[in-house]
mmCIF file of N, CA and C in Angstrom:
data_model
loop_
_atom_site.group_PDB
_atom_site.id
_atom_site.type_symbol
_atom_site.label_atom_id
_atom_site.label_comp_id
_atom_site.label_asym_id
_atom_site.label_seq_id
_atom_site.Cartn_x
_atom_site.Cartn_y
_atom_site.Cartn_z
ATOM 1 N N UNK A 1 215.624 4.105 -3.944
ATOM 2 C CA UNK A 1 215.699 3.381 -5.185
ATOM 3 C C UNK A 1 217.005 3.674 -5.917
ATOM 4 N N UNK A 2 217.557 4.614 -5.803
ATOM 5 C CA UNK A 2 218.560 5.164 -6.662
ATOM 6 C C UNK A 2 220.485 4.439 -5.959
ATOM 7 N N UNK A 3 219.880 4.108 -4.774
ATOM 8 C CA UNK A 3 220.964 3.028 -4.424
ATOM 9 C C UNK A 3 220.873 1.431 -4.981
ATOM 10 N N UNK A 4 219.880 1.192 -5.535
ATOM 11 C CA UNK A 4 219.657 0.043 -5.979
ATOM 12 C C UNK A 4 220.636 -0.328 -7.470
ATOM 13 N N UNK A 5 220.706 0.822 -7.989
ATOM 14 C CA UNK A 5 221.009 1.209 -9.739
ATOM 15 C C UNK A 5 222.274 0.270 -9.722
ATOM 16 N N UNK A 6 223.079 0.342 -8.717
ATOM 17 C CA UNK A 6 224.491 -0.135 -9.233
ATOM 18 C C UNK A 6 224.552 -1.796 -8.490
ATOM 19 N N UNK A 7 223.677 -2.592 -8.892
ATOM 20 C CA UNK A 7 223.517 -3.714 -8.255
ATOM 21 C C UNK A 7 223.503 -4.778 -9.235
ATOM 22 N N UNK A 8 223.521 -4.166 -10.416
ATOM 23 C CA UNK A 8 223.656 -5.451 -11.729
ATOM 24 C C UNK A 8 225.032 -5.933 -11.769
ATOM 25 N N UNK A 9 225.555 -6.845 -12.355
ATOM 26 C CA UNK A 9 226.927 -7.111 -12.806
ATOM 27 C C UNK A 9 227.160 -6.686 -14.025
ATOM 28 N N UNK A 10 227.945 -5.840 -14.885
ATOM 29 C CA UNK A 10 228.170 -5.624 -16.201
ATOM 30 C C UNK A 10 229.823 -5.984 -16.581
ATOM 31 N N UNK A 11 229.483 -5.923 -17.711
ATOM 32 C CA UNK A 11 230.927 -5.618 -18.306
ATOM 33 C C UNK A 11 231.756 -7.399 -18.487
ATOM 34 N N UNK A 12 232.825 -7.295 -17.958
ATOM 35 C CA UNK A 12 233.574 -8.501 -17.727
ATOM 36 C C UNK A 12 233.142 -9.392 -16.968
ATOM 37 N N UNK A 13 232.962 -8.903 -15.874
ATOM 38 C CA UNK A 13 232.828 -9.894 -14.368
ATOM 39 C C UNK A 13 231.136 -10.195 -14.984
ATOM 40 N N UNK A 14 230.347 -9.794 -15.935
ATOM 41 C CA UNK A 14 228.946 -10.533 -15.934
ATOM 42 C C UNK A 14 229.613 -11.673 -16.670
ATOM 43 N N UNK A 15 230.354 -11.479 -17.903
ATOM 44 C CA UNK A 15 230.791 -12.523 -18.979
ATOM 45 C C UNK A 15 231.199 -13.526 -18.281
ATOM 46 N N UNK A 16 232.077 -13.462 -16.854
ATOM 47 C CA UNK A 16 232.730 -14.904 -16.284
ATOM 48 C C UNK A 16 231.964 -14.783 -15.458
ATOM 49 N N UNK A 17 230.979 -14.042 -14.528
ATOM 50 C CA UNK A 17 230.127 -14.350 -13.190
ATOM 51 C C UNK A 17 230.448 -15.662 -13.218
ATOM 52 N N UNK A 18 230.196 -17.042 -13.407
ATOM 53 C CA UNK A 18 229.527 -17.996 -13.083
ATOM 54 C C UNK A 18 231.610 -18.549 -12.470
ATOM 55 N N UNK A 19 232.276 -18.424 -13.449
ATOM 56 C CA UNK A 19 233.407 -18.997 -13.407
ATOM 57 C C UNK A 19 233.762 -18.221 -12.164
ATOM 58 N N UNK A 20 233.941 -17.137 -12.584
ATOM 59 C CA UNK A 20 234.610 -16.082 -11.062
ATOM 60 C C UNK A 20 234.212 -15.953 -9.223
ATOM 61 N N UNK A 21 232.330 -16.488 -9.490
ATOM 62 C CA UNK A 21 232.241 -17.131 -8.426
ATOM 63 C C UNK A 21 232.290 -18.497 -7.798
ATOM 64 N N UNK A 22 232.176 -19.714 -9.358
ATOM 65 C CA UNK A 22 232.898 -20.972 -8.910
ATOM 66 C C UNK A 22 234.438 -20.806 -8.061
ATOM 67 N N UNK A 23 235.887 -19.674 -8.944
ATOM 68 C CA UNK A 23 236.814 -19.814 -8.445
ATOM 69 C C UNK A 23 236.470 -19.368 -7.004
ATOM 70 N N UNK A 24 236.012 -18.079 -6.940
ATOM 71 C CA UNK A 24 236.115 -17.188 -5.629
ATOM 72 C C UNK A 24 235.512 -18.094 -4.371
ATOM 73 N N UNK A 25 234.934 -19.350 -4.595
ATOM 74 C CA UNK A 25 234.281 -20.092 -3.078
ATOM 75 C C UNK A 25 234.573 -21.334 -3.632
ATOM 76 N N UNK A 26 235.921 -21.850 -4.370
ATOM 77 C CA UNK A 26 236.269 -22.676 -4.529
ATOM 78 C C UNK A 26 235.191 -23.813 -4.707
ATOM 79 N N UNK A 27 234.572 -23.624 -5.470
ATOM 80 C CA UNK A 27 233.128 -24.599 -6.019
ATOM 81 C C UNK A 27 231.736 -24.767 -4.927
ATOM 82 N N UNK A 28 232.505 -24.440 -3.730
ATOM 83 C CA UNK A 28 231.180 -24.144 -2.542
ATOM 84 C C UNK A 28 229.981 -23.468 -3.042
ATOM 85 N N UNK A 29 230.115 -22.548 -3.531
ATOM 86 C CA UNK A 29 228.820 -21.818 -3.779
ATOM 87 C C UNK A 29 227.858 -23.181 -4.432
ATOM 88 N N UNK A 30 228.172 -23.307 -5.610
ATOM 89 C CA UNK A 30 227.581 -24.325 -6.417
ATOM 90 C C UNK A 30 226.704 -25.276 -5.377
ATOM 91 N N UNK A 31 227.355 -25.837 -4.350
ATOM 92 C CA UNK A 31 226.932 -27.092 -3.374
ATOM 93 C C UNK A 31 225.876 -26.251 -2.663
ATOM 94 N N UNK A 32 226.116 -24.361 -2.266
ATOM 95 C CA UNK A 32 225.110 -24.426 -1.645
ATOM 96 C C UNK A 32 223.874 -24.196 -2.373
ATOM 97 N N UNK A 33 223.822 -23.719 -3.870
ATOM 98 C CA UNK A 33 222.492 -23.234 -4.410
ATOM 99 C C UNK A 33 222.035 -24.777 -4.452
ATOM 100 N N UNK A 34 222.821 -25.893 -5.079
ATOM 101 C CA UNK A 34 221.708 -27.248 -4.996
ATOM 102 C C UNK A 34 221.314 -27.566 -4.357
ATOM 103 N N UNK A 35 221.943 -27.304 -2.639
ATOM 104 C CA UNK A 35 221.273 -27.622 -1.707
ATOM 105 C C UNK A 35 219.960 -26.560 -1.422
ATOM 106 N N UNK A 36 220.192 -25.561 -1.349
ATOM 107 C CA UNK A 36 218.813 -24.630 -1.065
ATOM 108 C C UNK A 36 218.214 -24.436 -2.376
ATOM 109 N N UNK A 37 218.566 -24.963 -3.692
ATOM 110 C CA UNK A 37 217.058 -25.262 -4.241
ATOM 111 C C UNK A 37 216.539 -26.525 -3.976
ATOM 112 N N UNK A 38 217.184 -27.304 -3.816
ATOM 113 C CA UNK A 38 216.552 -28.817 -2.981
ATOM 114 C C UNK A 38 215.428 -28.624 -1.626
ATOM 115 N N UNK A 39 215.611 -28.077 -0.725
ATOM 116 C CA UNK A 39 215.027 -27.780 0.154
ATOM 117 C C UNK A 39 213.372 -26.988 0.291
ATOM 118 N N UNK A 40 213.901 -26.395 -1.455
ATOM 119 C CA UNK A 40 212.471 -25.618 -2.104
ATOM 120 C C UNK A 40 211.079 -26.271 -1.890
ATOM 121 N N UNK A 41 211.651 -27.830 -2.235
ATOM 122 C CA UNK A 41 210.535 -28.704 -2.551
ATOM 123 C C UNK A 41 209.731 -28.107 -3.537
ATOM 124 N N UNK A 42 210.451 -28.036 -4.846
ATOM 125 C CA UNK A 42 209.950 -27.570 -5.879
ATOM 126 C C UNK A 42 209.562 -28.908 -6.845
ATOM 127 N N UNK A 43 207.881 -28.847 -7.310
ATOM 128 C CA UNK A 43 207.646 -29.935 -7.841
ATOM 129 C C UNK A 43 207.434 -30.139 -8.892
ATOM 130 N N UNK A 44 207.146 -31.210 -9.894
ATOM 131 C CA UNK A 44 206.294 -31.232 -11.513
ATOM 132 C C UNK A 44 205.542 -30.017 -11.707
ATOM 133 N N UNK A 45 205.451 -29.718 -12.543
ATOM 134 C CA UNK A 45 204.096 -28.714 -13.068
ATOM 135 C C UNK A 45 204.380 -27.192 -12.280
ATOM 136 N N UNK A 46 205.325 -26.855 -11.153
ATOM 137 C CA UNK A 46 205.391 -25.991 -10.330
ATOM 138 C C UNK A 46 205.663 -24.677 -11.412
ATOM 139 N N UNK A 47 205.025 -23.615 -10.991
ATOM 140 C CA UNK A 47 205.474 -21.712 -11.723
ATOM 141 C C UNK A 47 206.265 -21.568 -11.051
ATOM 142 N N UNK A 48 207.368 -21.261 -11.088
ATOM 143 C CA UNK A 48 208.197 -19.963 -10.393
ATOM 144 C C UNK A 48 208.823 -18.603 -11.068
ATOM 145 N N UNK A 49 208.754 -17.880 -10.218
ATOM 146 C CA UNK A 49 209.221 -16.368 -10.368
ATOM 147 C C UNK A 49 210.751 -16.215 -10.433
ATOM 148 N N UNK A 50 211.818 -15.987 -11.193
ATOM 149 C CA UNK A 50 213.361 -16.131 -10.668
ATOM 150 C C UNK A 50 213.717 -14.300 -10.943
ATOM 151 N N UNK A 51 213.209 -14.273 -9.489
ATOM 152 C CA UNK A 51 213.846 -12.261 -9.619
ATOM 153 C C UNK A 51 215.447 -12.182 -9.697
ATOM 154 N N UNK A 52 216.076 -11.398 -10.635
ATOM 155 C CA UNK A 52 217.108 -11.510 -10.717
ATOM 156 C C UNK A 52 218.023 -12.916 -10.981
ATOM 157 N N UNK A 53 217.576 -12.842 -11.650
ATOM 158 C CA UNK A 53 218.082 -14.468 -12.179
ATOM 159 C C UNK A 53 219.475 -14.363 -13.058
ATOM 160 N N UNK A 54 220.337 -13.622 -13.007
ATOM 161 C CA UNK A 54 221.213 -13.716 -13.602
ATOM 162 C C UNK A 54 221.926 -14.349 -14.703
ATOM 163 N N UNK A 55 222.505 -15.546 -14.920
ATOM 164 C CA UNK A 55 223.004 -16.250 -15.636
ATOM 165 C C UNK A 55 222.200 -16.896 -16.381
ATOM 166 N N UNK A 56 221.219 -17.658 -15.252
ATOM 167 C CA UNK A 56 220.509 -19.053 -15.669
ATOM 168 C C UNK A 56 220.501 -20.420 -15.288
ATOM 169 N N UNK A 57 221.847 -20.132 -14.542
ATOM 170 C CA UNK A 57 222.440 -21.057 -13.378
ATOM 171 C C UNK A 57 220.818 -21.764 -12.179
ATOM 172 N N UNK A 58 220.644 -20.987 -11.969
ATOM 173 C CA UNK A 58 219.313 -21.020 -10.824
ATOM 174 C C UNK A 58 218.286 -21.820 -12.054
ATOM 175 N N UNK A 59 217.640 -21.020 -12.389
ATOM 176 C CA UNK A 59 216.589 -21.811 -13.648
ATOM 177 C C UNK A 59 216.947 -22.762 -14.135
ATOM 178 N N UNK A 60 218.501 -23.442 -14.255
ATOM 179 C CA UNK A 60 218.283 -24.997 -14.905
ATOM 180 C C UNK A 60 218.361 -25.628 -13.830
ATOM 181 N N UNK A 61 218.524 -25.604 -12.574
ATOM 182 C CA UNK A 61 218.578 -26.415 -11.657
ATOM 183 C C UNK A 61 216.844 -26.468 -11.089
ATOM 184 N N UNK A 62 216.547 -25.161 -11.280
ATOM 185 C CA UNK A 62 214.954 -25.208 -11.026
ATOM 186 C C UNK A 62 213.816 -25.910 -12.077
ATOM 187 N N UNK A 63 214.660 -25.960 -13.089
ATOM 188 C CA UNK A 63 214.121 -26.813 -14.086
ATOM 189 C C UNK A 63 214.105 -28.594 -14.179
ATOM 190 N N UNK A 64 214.998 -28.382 -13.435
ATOM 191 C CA UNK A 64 215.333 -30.247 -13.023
ATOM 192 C C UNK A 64 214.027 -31.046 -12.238
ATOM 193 N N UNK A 65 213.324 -30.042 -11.308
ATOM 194 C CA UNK A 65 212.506 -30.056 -10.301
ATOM 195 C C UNK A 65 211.031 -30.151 -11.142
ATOM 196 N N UNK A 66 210.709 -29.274 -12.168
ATOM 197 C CA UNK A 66 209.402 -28.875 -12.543
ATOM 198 C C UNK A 66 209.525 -29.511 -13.817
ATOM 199 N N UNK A 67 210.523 -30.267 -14.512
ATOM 200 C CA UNK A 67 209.972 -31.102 -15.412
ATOM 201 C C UNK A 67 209.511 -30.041 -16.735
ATOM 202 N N UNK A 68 209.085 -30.478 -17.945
ATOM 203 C CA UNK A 68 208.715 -30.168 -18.686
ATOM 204 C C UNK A 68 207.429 -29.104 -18.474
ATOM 205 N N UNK A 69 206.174 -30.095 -17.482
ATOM 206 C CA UNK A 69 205.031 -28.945 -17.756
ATOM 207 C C UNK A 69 204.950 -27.843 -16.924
ATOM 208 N N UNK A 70 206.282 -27.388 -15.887
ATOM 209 C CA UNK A 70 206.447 -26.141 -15.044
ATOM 210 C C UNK A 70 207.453 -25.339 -15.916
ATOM 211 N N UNK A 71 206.887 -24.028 -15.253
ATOM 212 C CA UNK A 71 207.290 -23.011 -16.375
ATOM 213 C C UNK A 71 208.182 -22.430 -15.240
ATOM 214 N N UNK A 72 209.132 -21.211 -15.649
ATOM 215 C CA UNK A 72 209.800 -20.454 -14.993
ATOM 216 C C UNK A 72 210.084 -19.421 -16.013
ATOM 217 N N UNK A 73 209.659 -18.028 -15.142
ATOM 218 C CA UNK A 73 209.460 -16.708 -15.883
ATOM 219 C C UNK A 73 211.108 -15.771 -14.862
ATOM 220 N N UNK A 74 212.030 -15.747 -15.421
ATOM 221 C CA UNK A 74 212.842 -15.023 -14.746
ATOM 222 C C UNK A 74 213.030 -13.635 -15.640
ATOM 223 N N UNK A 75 213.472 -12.976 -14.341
ATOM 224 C CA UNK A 75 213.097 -11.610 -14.728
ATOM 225 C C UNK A 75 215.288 -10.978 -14.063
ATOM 226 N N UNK A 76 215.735 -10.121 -15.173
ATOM 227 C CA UNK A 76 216.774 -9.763 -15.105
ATOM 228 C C UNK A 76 217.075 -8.335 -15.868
ATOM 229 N N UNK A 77 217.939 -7.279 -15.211
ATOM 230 C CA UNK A 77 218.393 -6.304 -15.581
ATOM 231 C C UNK A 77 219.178 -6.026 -16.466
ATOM 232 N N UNK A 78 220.641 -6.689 -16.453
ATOM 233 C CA UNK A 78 221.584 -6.749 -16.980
ATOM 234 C C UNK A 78 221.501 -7.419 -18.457
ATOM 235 N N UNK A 79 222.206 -6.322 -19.394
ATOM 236 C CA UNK A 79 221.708 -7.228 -20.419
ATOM 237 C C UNK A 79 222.944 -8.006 -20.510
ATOM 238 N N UNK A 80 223.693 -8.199 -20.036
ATOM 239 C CA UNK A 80 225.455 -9.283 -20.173
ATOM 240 C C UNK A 80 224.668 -10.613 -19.607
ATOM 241 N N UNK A 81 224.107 -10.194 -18.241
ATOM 242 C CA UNK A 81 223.723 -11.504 -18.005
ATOM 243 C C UNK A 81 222.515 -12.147 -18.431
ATOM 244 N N UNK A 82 221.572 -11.037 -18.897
ATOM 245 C CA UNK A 82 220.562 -11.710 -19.838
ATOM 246 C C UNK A 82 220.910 -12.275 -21.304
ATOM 247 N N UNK A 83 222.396 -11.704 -21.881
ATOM 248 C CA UNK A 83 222.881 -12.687 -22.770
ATOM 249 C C UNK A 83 223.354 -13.809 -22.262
ATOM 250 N N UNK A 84 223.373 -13.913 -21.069
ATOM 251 C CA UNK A 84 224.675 -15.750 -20.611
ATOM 252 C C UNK A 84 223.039 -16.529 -20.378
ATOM 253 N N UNK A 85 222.122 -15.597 -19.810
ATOM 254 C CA UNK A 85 220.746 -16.327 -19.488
ATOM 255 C C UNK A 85 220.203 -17.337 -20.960
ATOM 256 N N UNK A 86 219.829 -16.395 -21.781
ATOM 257 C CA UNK A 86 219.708 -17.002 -22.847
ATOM 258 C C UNK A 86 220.462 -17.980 -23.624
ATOM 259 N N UNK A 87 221.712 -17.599 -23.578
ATOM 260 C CA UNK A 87 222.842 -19.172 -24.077
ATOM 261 C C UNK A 87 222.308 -20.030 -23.283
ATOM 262 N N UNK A 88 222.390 -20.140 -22.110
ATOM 263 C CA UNK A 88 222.132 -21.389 -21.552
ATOM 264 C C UNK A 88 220.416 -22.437 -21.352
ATOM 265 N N UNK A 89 219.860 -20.837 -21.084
ATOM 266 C CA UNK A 89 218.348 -21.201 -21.022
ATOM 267 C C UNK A 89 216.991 -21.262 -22.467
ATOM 268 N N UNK A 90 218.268 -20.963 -23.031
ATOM 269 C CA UNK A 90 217.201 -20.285 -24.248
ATOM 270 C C UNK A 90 216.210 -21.326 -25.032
ATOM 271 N N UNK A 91 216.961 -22.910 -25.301
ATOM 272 C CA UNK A 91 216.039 -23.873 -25.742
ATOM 273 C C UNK A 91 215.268 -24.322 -24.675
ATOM 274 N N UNK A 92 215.007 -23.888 -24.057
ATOM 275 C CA UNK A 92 213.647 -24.594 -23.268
ATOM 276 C C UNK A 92 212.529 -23.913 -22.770
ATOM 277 N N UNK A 93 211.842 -24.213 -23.883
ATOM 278 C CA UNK A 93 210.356 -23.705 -23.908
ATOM 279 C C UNK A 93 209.340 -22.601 -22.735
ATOM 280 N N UNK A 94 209.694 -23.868 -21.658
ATOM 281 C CA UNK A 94 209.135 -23.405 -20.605
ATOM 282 C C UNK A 94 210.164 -22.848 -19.345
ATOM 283 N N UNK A 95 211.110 -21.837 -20.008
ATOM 284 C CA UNK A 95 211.740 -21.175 -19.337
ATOM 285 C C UNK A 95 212.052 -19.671 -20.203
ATOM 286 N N UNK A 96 211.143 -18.421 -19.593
ATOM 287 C CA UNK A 96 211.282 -17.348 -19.882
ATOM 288 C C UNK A 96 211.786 -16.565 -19.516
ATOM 289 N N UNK A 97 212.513 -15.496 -20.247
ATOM 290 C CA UNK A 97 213.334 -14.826 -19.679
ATOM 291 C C UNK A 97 212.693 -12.916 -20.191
ATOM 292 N N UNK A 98 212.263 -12.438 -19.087
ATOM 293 C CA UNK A 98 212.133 -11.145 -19.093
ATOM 294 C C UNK A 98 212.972 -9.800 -18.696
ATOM 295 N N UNK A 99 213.086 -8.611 -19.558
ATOM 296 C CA UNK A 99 214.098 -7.396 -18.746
ATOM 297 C C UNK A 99 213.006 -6.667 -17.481
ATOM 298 N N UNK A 100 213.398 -6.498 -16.540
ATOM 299 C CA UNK A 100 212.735 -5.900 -15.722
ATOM 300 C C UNK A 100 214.001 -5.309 -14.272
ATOM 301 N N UNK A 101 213.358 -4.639 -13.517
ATOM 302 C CA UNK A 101 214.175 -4.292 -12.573
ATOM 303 C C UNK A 101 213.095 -4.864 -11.094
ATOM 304 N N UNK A 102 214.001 -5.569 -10.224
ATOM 305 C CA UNK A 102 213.052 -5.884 -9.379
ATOM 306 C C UNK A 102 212.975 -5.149 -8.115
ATOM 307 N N UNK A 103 213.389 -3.939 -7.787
ATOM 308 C CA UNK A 103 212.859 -3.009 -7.086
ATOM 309 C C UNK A 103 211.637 -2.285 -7.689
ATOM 310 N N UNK A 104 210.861 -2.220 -8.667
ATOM 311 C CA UNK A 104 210.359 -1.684 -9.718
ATOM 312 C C UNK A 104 209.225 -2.481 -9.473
ATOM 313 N N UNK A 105 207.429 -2.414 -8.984
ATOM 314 C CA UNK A 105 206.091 -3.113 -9.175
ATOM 315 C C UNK A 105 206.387 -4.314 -10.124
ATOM 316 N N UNK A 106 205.972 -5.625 -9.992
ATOM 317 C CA UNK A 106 205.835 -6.595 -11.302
ATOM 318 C C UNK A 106 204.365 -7.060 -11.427
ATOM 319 N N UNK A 107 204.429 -7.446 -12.366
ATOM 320 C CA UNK A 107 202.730 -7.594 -12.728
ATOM 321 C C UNK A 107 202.194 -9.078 -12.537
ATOM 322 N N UNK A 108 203.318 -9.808 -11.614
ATOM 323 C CA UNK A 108 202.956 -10.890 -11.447
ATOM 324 C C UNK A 108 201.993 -11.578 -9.842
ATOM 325 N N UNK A 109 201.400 -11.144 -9.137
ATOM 326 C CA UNK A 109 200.749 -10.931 -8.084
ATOM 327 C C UNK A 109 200.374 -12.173 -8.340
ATOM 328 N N UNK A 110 199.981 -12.875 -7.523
ATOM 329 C CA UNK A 110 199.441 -14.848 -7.423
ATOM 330 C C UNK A 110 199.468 -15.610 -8.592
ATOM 331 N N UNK A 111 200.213 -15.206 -9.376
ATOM 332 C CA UNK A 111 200.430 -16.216 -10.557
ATOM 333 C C UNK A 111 201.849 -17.084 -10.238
ATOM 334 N N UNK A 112 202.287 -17.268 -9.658
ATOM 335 C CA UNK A 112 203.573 -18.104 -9.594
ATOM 336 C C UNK A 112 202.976 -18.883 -8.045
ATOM 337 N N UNK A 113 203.835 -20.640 -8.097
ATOM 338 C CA UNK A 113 204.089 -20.930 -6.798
ATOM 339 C C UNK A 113 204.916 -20.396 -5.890
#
C-alpha cells in the first residue's frame, strides 16, 4: 500500500493535467477516452462508480450517456484535482464527487452499474 501514496497528481501538473496531457498525445488521448467510454454502452438512468476520477473529464463524458436520471459518484484523492473536478462537475446534480483513496475498502459493493 505504501507504494500506492505517490500516485496522485499535485501541485502544478494537477492545475494543467487536462492541458498537459491534451499537449503530451497531441489531442489523441481525448479520441481515445470517447472512444472507450463509447464502447461502455453506458445508458439513461445508468450508476457509475468513477475511481479516481481526476479532473472530471471522464464524468462529463459519462454524463452525456446517463442523461439526467443516472447518477455518477466519483471518488478522488487529490485535492488539486478534486478542485478542477468540482469547477467543471460541480452544477450537476447527479454527479458526486467524494475524497477517498481507492486502494483503501469502499462502501460501495452492488450499488453501481
Amino acid at each position: 500500500m505504501s507504494r500506492m501514496r505517490g500516485i496522485e497528481i499535485r501541485g502544478l501538473k494537477a492545475k494543467l493535467y487536462d492541458q498537459l496531457v491534451f499537449a503530451g498525445t497531441l489531442g489523441l488521448y481525448q479520441r481515445v477516452l470517447e472512444d472507450a467510454i463509447a464502447r461502455m454502452k453506458i445508458g439513461p438512468g445508468e450508476r457509475i462508480l468513477d475511481l479516481g476520477a481526476g479532473t472530471g473529464k471522464n464524468a462529463l463524458l459519462m454524463r452525456s450517456y446517463i442523461g439526467g436520471g443516472g447518477g455518477i459518484t466519483a471518488v478522488e484523492a487529490s485535492p488539486e484535482m478534486m478542485r478542477s473536478f468540482e469547477a467543471k462537475c460541480g452544477v450537476y446534480p447527479n454527479i458526486r464527487l467524494e475524497e477517498g483513496r481507492i486502494e483503501k475498502p469502499l462502501p460501495y459493493r452492488e450499488a453501481y452499474d
